[in-house]
Amino acid sequence: MDSKCSIPKQGLYVTSELLEVSSLLRCCLALVFLPLLELPSLSPRRLCLFNTTTGAARRELNFLTSVLAIRLNRKRLVVVLQEKTYIYDLNSLSILDTIDTVPNSKGLCAFSPSLDGCFLALPASTTRGSVLVYNVMELHSHCEIDAHRSPLAAIVFSPNGMYIATASEQGTIIRVHLISEATKQSYSFRRGAYPSTIFSLSFGPSTQFPDVLVATSSSGSVHAFSLGLGMNQRSRRSSSFFGSIIPDSVNDVLDPAHHVLHNVVPAGVKSYAVIRKVDRVPDTSISESVAYRATVSIITYSGSFQEYTLIINQKNESSWHLERRFDLLTAISDNIISS
């Protein structure tokens, strides 16, 4: 259904996905309106796309059930419902494919924005940690990965779409798969010995290989795994990234470079971490030379924002440095009062 849609002023939550569509920073913003009140004009089954440069609405899409997640890149728009996922051409907004999925009440999904490795990941089972990997550009199923014994809790792709990381509801093991050989090989990280809910997974922004992977959990800690350092330490075995660090069996669990920042947020508070940048320092003869310097931003659902610098040297020794911290709700309130 085509119709005009305007951005409501109040009485709702807004979930958005932002896309940069050119070097001139012209953007398209997809908004899903999730109302506090049941109003016909503010339905969670309604999705609106806006051009943020002109402020004009492009299109409105309506669905039979609530929209749980949206993802997009320069070519595709993905809309996730509880038991269906729709693939749209972003330019024409015509439906290219419909994927029938297992019940997915949390809207769990991962999407690689790279056009060269443009994949979508969705849960393939409600009882096990199986992942359906779908090629969004060629419109076919790429593979199904049996990653965990327990149902999935988190999924994420590396920026170039070459790797996928998964965590189960058990939360003790995080696995990384090479997409081209996902059903054969994986690399496993042990987050901890006791179960914990994984709230987020995030790769570093490198487009060549993922240097660092971070995870947040209900324990209140942030876990960082230095994949790039693991590659360098095992370079004698293979010149390729995953050839150098993948165990012989998918069930093997290794303990590579694992760096924990304890008690970042109160236990149980939902949090999300993203690696904004990773600086690689050239290796030198100095044993204490820095291998990686990562900037990690952490936000909680209670409104707390923190940003840390994580430094890892060639000996796999690490240190976390708090750069800034503030309460988003207080900052917004102060800004409203001052304006």
mmCIF file with all atom_site columns, C-alpha atoms in Angstrom, residues 9-101:
data_model
loop_
_atom_site.group_PDB
_atom_site.id
_atom_site.type_symbol
_atom_site.label_atom_id
_atom_site.label_alt_id
_atom_site.label_comp_id
_atom_site.label_asym_id
_atom_site.label_entity_id
_atom_site.label_seq_id
_atom_site.pdbx_PDB_ins_code
_atom_site.Cartn_x
_atom_site.Cartn_y
_atom_site.Cartn_z
_atom_site.occupancy
_atom_site.B_iso_or_equiv
_atom_site.pdbx_formal_charge
_atom_site.auth_seq_id
_atom_site.auth_comp_id
_atom_site.auth_asym_id
_atom_site.auth_atom_id
_atom_site.pdbx_PDB_model_num
ATOM 1  C CA . LYS A 1 9   ? 5.630  14.112  17.390 1.00 0.00 ? 9   LYS A CA 1
ATOM 2  C CA . GLN A 1 10  ? 4.945  12.201  20.588 1.00 0.00 ? 10  GLN A CA 1
ATOM 3  C CA . GLY A 1 11  ? 3.380  9.196   22.261 1.00 0.00 ? 11  GLY A CA 1
ATOM 4  C CA . LEU A 1 12  ? 5.520  6.501   20.620 1.00 0.00 ? 12  LEU A CA 1
ATOM 5  C CA . TYR A 1 13  ? 8.842  4.794   20.342 1.00 0.00 ? 13  TYR A CA 1
ATOM 6  C CA . VAL A 1 14  ? 10.799 4.917   17.121 1.00 0.00 ? 14  VAL A CA 1
ATOM 7  C CA . THR A 1 15  ? 13.101 2.256   15.750 1.00 0.00 ? 15  THR A CA 1
ATOM 8  C CA . SER A 1 16  ? 15.260 3.394   12.868 1.00 0.00 ? 16  SER A CA 1
ATOM 9  C CA . GLU A 1 17  ? 17.818 2.174   10.397 1.00 0.00 ? 17  GLU A CA 1
ATOM 10 C CA . LEU A 1 18  ? 20.008 4.787   8.700  1.00 0.00 ? 18  LEU A CA 1
ATOM 11 C CA . LEU A 1 19  ? 21.581 4.361   5.297  1.00 0.00 ? 19  LEU A CA 1
ATOM 12 C CA . GLU A 1 20  ? 24.177 6.559   3.621  1.00 0.00 ? 20  GLU A CA 1
ATOM 13 C CA . VAL A 1 21  ? 23.414 6.326   -0.079 1.00 0.00 ? 21  VAL A CA 1
ATOM 14 C CA . SER A 1 22  ? 26.089 8.561   -1.572 1.00 0.00 ? 22  SER A CA 1
ATOM 15 C CA . SER A 1 23  ? 29.281 10.459  -0.878 1.00 0.00 ? 23  SER A CA 1
ATOM 16 C CA . LEU A 1 24  ? 27.136 13.585  -0.579 1.00 0.00 ? 24  LEU A CA 1
ATOM 17 C CA . LEU A 1 25  ? 25.627 12.078  2.586  1.00 0.00 ? 25  LEU A CA 1
ATOM 18 C CA . ARG A 1 26  ? 22.154 11.924  1.140  1.00 0.00 ? 26  ARG A CA 1
ATOM 19 C CA . CYS A 1 27  ? 20.331 9.488   3.376  1.00 0.00 ? 27  CYS A CA 1
ATOM 20 C CA . CYS A 1 28  ? 17.251 7.360   3.470  1.00 0.00 ? 28  CYS A CA 1
ATOM 21 C CA . LEU A 1 29  ? 15.815 6.635   6.896  1.00 0.00 ? 29  LEU A CA 1
ATOM 22 C CA . ALA A 1 30  ? 13.458 3.751   7.530  1.00 0.00 ? 30  ALA A CA 1
ATOM 23 C CA . LEU A 1 31  ? 11.282 4.173   10.595 1.00 0.00 ? 31  LEU A CA 1
ATOM 24 C CA . VAL A 1 32  ? 9.089  1.662   12.362 1.00 0.00 ? 32  VAL A CA 1
ATOM 25 C CA . PHE A 1 33  ? 6.554  3.277   14.670 1.00 0.00 ? 33  PHE A CA 1
ATOM 26 C CA . LEU A 1 34  ? 5.888  1.393   17.905 1.00 0.00 ? 34  LEU A CA 1
ATOM 27 C CA . PRO A 1 35  ? 3.097  3.192   19.744 1.00 0.00 ? 35  PRO A CA 1
ATOM 28 C CA . LEU A 1 36  ? 2.527  3.631   23.435 1.00 0.00 ? 36  LEU A CA 1
ATOM 29 C CA . LEU A 1 37  ? -1.168 3.882   22.621 1.00 0.00 ? 37  LEU A CA 1
ATOM 30 C CA . GLU A 1 38  ? -3.200 1.816   20.204 1.00 0.00 ? 38  GLU A CA 1
ATOM 31 C CA . LEU A 1 39  ? -3.874 4.339   17.458 1.00 0.00 ? 39  LEU A CA 1
ATOM 32 C CA . PRO A 1 40  ? -4.671 3.398   13.849 1.00 0.00 ? 40  PRO A CA 1
ATOM 33 C CA . SER A 1 41  ? -2.109 5.881   12.536 1.00 0.00 ? 41  SER A CA 1
ATOM 34 C CA . LEU A 1 42  ? 0.648  4.581   14.826 1.00 0.00 ? 42  LEU A CA 1
ATOM 35 C CA . SER A 1 43  ? 0.795  0.847   14.328 1.00 0.00 ? 43  SER A CA 1
ATOM 36 C CA . PRO A 1 44  ? 3.759  -1.501  14.912 1.00 0.00 ? 44  PRO A CA 1
ATOM 37 C CA . ARG A 1 45  ? 2.633  -3.122  11.662 1.00 0.00 ? 45  ARG A CA 1
ATOM 38 C CA . ARG A 1 46  ? 3.386  0.086   9.776  1.00 0.00 ? 46  ARG A CA 1
ATOM 39 C CA . LEU A 1 47  ? 6.781  0.936   8.284  1.00 0.00 ? 47  LEU A CA 1
ATOM 40 C CA . CYS A 1 48  ? 7.611  4.328   6.806  1.00 0.00 ? 48  CYS A CA 1
ATOM 41 C CA . LEU A 1 49  ? 10.646 5.302   4.762  1.00 0.00 ? 49  LEU A CA 1
ATOM 42 C CA . PHE A 1 50  ? 11.820 8.904   4.711  1.00 0.00 ? 50  PHE A CA 1
ATOM 43 C CA . ASN A 1 51  ? 14.404 10.869  2.787  1.00 0.00 ? 51  ASN A CA 1
ATOM 44 C CA . THR A 1 52  ? 16.192 12.683  5.584  1.00 0.00 ? 52  THR A CA 1
ATOM 45 C CA . THR A 1 53  ? 17.657 15.262  3.206  1.00 0.00 ? 53  THR A CA 1
ATOM 46 C CA . THR A 1 54  ? 14.298 16.528  1.975  1.00 0.00 ? 54  THR A CA 1
ATOM 47 C CA . GLY A 1 55  ? 12.180 15.361  4.905  1.00 0.00 ? 55  GLY A CA 1
ATOM 48 C CA . ALA A 1 56  ? 9.774  13.791  2.431  1.00 0.00 ? 56  ALA A CA 1
ATOM 49 C CA . ALA A 1 57  ? 8.144  10.404  2.951  1.00 0.00 ? 57  ALA A CA 1
ATOM 50 C CA . ARG A 1 58  ? 9.010  7.896   0.243  1.00 0.00 ? 58  ARG A CA 1
ATOM 51 C CA . ARG A 1 59  ? 6.644  5.059   0.979  1.00 0.00 ? 59  ARG A CA 1
ATOM 52 C CA . GLU A 1 60  ? 4.548  3.361   3.624  1.00 0.00 ? 60  GLU A CA 1
ATOM 53 C CA . LEU A 1 61  ? 4.451  -0.408  3.995  1.00 0.00 ? 61  LEU A CA 1
ATOM 54 C CA . ASN A 1 62  ? 1.842  -2.231  6.075  1.00 0.00 ? 62  ASN A CA 1
ATOM 55 C CA . PHE A 1 63  ? 2.011  -5.782  7.401  1.00 0.00 ? 63  PHE A CA 1
ATOM 56 C CA . LEU A 1 64  ? -0.372 -8.268  9.000  1.00 0.00 ? 64  LEU A CA 1
ATOM 57 C CA . THR A 1 65  ? 1.797  -8.667  12.115 1.00 0.00 ? 65  THR A CA 1
ATOM 58 C CA . SER A 1 66  ? 4.207  -6.434  14.011 1.00 0.00 ? 66  SER A CA 1
ATOM 59 C CA . VAL A 1 67  ? 7.525  -5.439  12.462 1.00 0.00 ? 67  VAL A CA 1
ATOM 60 C CA . LEU A 1 68  ? 10.258 -6.758  14.776 1.00 0.00 ? 68  LEU A CA 1
ATOM 61 C CA . ALA A 1 69  ? 13.393 -5.657  12.908 1.00 0.00 ? 69  ALA A CA 1
ATOM 62 C CA . ILE A 1 70  ? 14.477 -3.794  9.793  1.00 0.00 ? 70  ILE A CA 1
ATOM 63 C CA . ARG A 1 71  ? 17.810 -3.843  7.960  1.00 0.00 ? 71  ARG A CA 1
ATOM 64 C CA . LEU A 1 72  ? 18.917 -2.174  4.754  1.00 0.00 ? 72  LEU A CA 1
ATOM 65 C CA . ASN A 1 73  ? 21.830 -1.348  2.497  1.00 0.00 ? 73  ASN A CA 1
ATOM 66 C CA . ARG A 1 74  ? 22.094 0.452   -0.845 1.00 0.00 ? 74  ARG A CA 1
ATOM 67 C CA . LYS A 1 75  ? 20.190 -2.287  -2.700 1.00 0.00 ? 75  LYS A CA 1
ATOM 68 C CA . ARG A 1 76  ? 18.000 -4.201  -0.282 1.00 0.00 ? 76  ARG A CA 1
ATOM 69 C CA . LEU A 1 77  ? 15.470 -3.622  2.502  1.00 0.00 ? 77  LEU A CA 1
ATOM 70 C CA . VAL A 1 78  ? 14.834 -6.501  4.934  1.00 0.00 ? 78  VAL A CA 1
ATOM 71 C CA . VAL A 1 79  ? 11.735 -6.562  7.146  1.00 0.00 ? 79  VAL A CA 1
ATOM 72 C CA . VAL A 1 80  ? 11.571 -9.210  9.885  1.00 0.00 ? 80  VAL A CA 1
ATOM 73 C CA . LEU A 1 81  ? 8.233  -10.380 11.310 1.00 0.00 ? 81  LEU A CA 1
ATOM 74 C CA . GLN A 1 82  ? 7.655  -13.186 13.785 1.00 0.00 ? 82  GLN A CA 1
ATOM 75 C CA . GLU A 1 83  ? 7.311  -15.961 11.207 1.00 0.00 ? 83  GLU A CA 1
ATOM 76 C CA . LYS A 1 84  ? 8.132  -14.249 7.905  1.00 0.00 ? 84  LYS A CA 1
ATOM 77 C CA . THR A 1 85  ? 10.946 -12.123 6.522  1.00 0.00 ? 85  THR A CA 1
ATOM 78 C CA . TYR A 1 86  ? 10.477 -9.948  3.446  1.00 0.00 ? 86  TYR A CA 1
ATOM 79 C CA . ILE A 1 87  ? 13.237 -8.931  1.026  1.00 0.00 ? 87  ILE A CA 1
ATOM 80 C CA . TYR A 1 88  ? 12.595 -5.714  -0.934 1.00 0.00 ? 88  TYR A CA 1
ATOM 81 C CA . ASP A 1 89  ? 14.415 -3.923  -3.691 1.00 0.00 ? 89  ASP A CA 1
ATOM 82 C CA . LEU A 1 90  ? 15.227 -0.613  -1.997 1.00 0.00 ? 90  LEU A CA 1
ATOM 83 C CA . ASN A 1 91  ? 14.786 1.518   -5.120 1.00 0.00 ? 91  ASN A CA 1
ATOM 84 C CA . SER A 1 92  ? 11.434 0.189   -6.327 1.00 0.00 ? 92  SER A CA 1
ATOM 85 C CA . LEU A 1 93  ? 10.299 -1.295  -2.984 1.00 0.00 ? 93  LEU A CA 1
ATOM 86 C CA . SER A 1 94  ? 9.014  -4.326  -4.840 1.00 0.00 ? 94  SER A CA 1
ATOM 87 C CA . ILE A 1 95  ? 9.052  -7.636  -2.943 1.00 0.00 ? 95  ILE A CA 1
ATOM 88 C CA . LEU A 1 96  ? 11.851 -9.854  -4.213 1.00 0.00 ? 96  LEU A CA 1
ATOM 89 C CA . ASP A 1 97  ? 11.377 -12.806 -1.877 1.00 0.00 ? 97  ASP A CA 1
ATOM 90 C CA . THR A 1 98  ? 9.521  -13.973 1.225  1.00 0.00 ? 98  THR A CA 1
ATOM 91 C CA . ILE A 1 99  ? 11.233 -16.299 3.700  1.00 0.00 ? 99  ILE A CA 1
ATOM 92 C CA . ASP A 1 100 ? 9.108  -18.453 5.979  1.00 0.00 ? 100 ASP A CA 1
ATOM 93 C CA . THR A 1 101 ? 10.948 -18.718 9.292  1.00 0.00 ? 101 THR A CA 1
#
